[in-house]
XYZ file of C-alpha atoms in Angstrom:
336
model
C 86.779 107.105 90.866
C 88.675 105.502 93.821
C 90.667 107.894 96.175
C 93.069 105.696 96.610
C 94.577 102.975 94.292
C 92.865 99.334 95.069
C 95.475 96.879 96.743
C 94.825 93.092 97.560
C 97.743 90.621 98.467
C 100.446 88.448 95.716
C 99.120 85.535 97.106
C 95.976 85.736 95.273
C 97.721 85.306 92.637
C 98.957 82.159 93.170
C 96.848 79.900 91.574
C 96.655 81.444 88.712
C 100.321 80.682 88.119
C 99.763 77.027 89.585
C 97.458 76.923 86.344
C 99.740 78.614 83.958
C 102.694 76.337 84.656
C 100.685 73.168 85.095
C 99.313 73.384 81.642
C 102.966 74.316 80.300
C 102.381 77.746 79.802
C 104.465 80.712 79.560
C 103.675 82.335 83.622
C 106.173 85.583 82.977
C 104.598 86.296 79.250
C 100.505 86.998 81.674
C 102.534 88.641 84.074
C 103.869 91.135 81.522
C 100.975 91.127 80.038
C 99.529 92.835 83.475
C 102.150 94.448 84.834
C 103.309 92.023 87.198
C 106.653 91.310 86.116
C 107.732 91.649 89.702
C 105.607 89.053 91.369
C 107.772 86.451 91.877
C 109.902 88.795 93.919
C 107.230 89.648 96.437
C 106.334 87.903 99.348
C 102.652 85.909 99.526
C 101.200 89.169 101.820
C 103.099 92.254 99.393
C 100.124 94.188 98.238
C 99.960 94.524 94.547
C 97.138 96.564 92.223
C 93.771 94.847 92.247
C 93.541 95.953 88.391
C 96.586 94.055 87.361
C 95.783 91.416 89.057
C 91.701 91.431 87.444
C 93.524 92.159 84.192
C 96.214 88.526 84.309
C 92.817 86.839 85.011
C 90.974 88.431 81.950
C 93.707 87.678 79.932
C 93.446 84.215 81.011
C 89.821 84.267 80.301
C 90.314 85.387 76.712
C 93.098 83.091 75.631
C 91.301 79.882 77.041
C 87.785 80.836 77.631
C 85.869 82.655 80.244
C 85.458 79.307 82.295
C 88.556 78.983 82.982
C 88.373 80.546 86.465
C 86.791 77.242 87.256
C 89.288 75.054 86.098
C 91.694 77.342 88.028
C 89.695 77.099 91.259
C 89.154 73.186 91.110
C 92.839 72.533 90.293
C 94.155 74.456 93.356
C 93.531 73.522 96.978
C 91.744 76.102 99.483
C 95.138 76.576 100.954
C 96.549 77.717 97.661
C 93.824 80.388 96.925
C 95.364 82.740 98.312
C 94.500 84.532 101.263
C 91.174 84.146 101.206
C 91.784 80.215 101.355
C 93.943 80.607 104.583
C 91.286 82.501 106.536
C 88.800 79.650 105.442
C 90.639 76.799 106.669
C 89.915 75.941 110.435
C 86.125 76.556 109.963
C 84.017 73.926 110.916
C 80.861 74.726 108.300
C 80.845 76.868 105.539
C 78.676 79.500 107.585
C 81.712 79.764 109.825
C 83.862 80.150 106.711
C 81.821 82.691 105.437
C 82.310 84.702 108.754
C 85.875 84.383 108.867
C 86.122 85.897 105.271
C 84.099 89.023 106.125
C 86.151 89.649 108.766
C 89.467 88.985 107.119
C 88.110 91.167 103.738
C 90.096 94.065 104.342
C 93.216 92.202 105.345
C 92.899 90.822 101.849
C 91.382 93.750 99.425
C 91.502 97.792 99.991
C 88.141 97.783 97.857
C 86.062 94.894 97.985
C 82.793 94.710 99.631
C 81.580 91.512 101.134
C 78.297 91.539 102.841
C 75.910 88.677 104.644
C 72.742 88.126 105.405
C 71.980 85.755 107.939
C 68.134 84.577 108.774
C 66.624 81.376 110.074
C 65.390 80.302 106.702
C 68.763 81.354 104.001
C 71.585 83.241 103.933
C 72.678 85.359 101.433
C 76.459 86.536 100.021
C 76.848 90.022 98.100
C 80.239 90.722 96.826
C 80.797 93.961 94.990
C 84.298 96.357 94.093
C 84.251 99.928 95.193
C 85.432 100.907 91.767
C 84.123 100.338 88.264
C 85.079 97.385 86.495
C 84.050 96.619 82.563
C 80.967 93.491 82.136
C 84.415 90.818 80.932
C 86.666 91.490 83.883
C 83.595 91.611 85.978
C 82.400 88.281 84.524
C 85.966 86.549 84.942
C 86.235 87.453 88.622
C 82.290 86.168 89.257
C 83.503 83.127 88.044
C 86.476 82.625 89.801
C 84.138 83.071 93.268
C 81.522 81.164 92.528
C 84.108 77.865 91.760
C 85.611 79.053 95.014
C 82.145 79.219 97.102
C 81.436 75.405 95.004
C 84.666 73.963 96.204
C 84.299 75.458 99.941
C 80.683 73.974 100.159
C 81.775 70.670 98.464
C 83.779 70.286 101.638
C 80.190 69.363 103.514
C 79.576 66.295 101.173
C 76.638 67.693 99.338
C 76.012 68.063 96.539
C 75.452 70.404 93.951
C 72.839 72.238 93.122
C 74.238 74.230 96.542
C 72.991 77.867 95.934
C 69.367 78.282 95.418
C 69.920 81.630 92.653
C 72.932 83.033 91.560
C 72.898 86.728 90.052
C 75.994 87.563 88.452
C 77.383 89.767 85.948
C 76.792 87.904 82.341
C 79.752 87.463 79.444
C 79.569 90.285 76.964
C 79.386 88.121 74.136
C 78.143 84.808 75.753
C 76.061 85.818 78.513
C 75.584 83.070 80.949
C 74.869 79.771 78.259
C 78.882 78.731 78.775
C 78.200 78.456 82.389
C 75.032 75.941 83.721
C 77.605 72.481 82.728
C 79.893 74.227 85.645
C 77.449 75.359 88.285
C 73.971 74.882 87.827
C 70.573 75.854 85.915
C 70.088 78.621 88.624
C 72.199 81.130 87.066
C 70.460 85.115 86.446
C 71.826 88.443 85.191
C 72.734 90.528 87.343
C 70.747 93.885 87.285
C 74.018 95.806 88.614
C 77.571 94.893 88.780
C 77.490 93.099 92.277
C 77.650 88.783 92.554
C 74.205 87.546 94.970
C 74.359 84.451 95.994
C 71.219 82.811 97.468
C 71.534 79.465 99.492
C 69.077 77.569 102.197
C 70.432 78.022 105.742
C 71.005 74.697 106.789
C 73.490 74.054 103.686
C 75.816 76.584 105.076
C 75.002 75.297 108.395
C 76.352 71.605 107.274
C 79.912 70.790 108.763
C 82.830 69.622 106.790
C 83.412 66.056 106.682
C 87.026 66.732 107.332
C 88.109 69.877 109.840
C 91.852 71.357 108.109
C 94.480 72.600 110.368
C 93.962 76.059 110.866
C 96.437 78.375 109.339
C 95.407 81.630 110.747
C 95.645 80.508 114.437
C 91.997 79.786 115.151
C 91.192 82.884 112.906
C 92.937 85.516 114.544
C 93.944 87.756 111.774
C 94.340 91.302 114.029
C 98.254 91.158 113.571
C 97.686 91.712 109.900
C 97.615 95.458 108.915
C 93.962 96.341 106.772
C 95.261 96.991 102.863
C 93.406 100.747 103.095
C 94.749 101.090 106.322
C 96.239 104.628 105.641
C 93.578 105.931 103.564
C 95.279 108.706 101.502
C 96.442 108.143 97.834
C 100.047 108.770 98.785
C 100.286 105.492 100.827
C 98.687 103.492 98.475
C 101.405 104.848 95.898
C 104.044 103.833 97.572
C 102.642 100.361 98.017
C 102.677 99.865 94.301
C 105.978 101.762 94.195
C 107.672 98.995 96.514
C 106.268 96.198 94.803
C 107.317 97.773 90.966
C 110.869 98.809 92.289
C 111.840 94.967 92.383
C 111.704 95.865 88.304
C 113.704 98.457 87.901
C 112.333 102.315 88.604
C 108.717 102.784 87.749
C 107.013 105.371 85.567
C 104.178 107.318 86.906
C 102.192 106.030 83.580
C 103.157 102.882 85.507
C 101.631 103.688 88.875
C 98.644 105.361 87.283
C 97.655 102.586 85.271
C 97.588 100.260 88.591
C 94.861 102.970 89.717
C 92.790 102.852 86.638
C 93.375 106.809 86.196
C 95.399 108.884 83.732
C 99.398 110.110 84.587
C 97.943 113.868 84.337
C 95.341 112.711 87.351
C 97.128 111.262 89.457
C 99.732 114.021 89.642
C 96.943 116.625 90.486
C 95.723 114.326 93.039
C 99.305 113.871 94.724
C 99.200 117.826 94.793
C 96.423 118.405 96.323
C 97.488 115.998 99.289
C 100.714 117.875 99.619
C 102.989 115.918 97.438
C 104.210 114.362 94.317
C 104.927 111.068 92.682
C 108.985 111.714 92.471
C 108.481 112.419 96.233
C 107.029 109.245 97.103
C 109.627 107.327 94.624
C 112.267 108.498 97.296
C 110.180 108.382 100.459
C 110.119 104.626 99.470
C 113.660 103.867 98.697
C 115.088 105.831 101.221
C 112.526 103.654 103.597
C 114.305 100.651 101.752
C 117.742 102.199 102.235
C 117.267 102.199 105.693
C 115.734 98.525 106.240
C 118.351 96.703 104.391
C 121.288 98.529 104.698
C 121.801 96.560 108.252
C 121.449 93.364 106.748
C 124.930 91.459 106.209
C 123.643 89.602 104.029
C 122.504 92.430 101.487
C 125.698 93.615 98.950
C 125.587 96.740 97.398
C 124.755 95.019 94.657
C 121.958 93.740 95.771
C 120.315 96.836 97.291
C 121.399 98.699 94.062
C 118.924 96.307 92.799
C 116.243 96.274 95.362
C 115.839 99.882 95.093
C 115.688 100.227 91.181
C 118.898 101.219 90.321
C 121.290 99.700 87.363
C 124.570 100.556 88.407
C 125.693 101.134 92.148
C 127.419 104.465 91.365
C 123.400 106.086 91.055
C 122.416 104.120 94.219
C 126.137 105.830 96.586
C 124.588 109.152 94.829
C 120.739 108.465 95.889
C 121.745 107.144 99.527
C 124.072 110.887 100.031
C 120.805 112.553 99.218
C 117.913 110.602 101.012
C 120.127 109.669 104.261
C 122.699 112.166 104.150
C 124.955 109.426 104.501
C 126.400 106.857 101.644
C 124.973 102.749 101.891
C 128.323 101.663 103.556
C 128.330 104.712 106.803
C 124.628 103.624 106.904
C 125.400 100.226 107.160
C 128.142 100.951 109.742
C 125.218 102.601 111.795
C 122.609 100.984 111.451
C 125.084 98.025 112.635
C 126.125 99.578 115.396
């Protein structure tokens, strides 16, 4: 069990809406569906649950098979896989992708674990969660990196097979048959939950044909905060909290279920860290209250909204209590 709830960023997201609304599908039904009714209000570097997000991807999975990470991958373009894409463009080899990822992982995920190992001869990728995951979702997300790994490599010219073995996390019910057509023959089991990737040096060491603009300012990623930055359960909290509140007020059942842990759990958890889940829900908005209530172009109406309230009459009420103040005297000083 995590201490804290696992965060990555909306914009990993992103392509798996590109998909849904390419093929004409319903994007807001497999957001519901995982909890991410919000995530069209949230900016591309808003930290949302890892689970919901592994869960909209396993839905995916079951609805139009457990390849479809692939399609998903080869549709989009490295710049719209999220993060992880940005920090890869620039590189001039796949090698110097591969570094740039390891050093951007916790900009992107609070609990993923990417690890390389670099000799003369190969190198070798290990990817693994710090928290348990069931054999489907684990499956999906193997998927999903491998296409991404295929289309980063593809960017050398060569072709495939690229990795020498690939040890990954087999389909419940269809093991690994589905998936030679999309990779290659050199597919295994995995004996634990992690992905290990196996290619010859010099394939990493190939340069792109083509060198992209690089997004990330030559890969200089220290003026992004790390996800598990604060490492205490509270802060994570109100991460989810801020994201959720674009919704409407979230339940703790809510929050606890981004964490993977029961309502009853999480509460003794918040206790013994000196605090509660009601007490985070207005650390948060009164953190909100405070941001926007400068902004001329935020109405009442709209930060009645923004912090999860229906009617503006609750939101005067909540302001008084956080602040001390109501939204229009902190407006006036925050203004002045």
């Amino acid at each position: 069990m995590t201490q804290t709830v696992p965060l990555i960023r909306a914009a990993n997201v992103l392509p798996l809406i590109r998909w849904i609304e390419v093929n004409r599908l319903d994007a807001d039904r497999y957001l519901e569906r995982a909890d991410l009714g919000y995530w069209f209000a949230l900016s591309p570097f808003d930290p949302i649950p890892t689970h919901n997000g592994i869960a909209m991807l396993r839905e995916l999975s079951r609805d139009h098979g457990p390849g479809v990470a692939a399609e998903i991958v080869n549709q989009a373009s490295i710049a719209e896989l999220g993060f992880i894409g940005r920090v890869a463009l620039g590189a001039r080899s796949p090698l110097e992708a591969l570094h740039r990822l390891n050093a951007a992982m916790p900009m992107h995920s609070s609990h993923e674990i990417l690890r390389l190992i670099v000799t003369d001869e190969r190198i070798t990728i290990h990817h693994a969660f710090a928290f348990s995951l069931d054999p489907e979702s684990l499956h999906a997300v193997h998927v999903l990196l491998i296409a991404m790994l295929h289309q980063l490599f593809g960017f050398t010219g060569l072709r495939a097979p690229l990795f020498e073995q690939v040890d990954m996390v087999p389909h419940p019910d269809l093991g690994l048959s589905h998936l030679p057509p999309l990779f290659s023959d050199r597919l295994r089991p995995a004996e634990g939950a992690a992905l290990t990737i196996t290619m010859a040096a010099n394939v990493a060491m190939n340069p792109f044909r083509v060198i992209a603009r690089d997004r990330l300012a030559n890969g200089n990623i220290t003026g992004i905060a790390p996800l598990a930055e604060d490492r205490s359960l509270a802060a994570s909290v109100r991460s989810v909290i801020a994201a959720m509140l674009h919704g409407g007020e979230p339940t703790i059942a809510r929050i606890a279920g981004a964490g993977n842990i029961s309502p009853r759990s999480l509460q003794r958890r918040l206790a013994e860290e000196g605090t509660s889940y009601s007490r985070q829900l207005d650390i948060v908005r009164r953190d909100l209250a405070m941001k926007h209530a400068a902004d001329e172009g935020v109405s009442l109406a709209d930060l009645s909204e923004r912090l999860g309230y229906w009617v503006q009459s609750a939101l005067t009420r909540a302001v008084r209590r956080l602040t001390g103040r109501t939204p229009s005297q902190l407006a006036d000083r925050q203004g002045g």
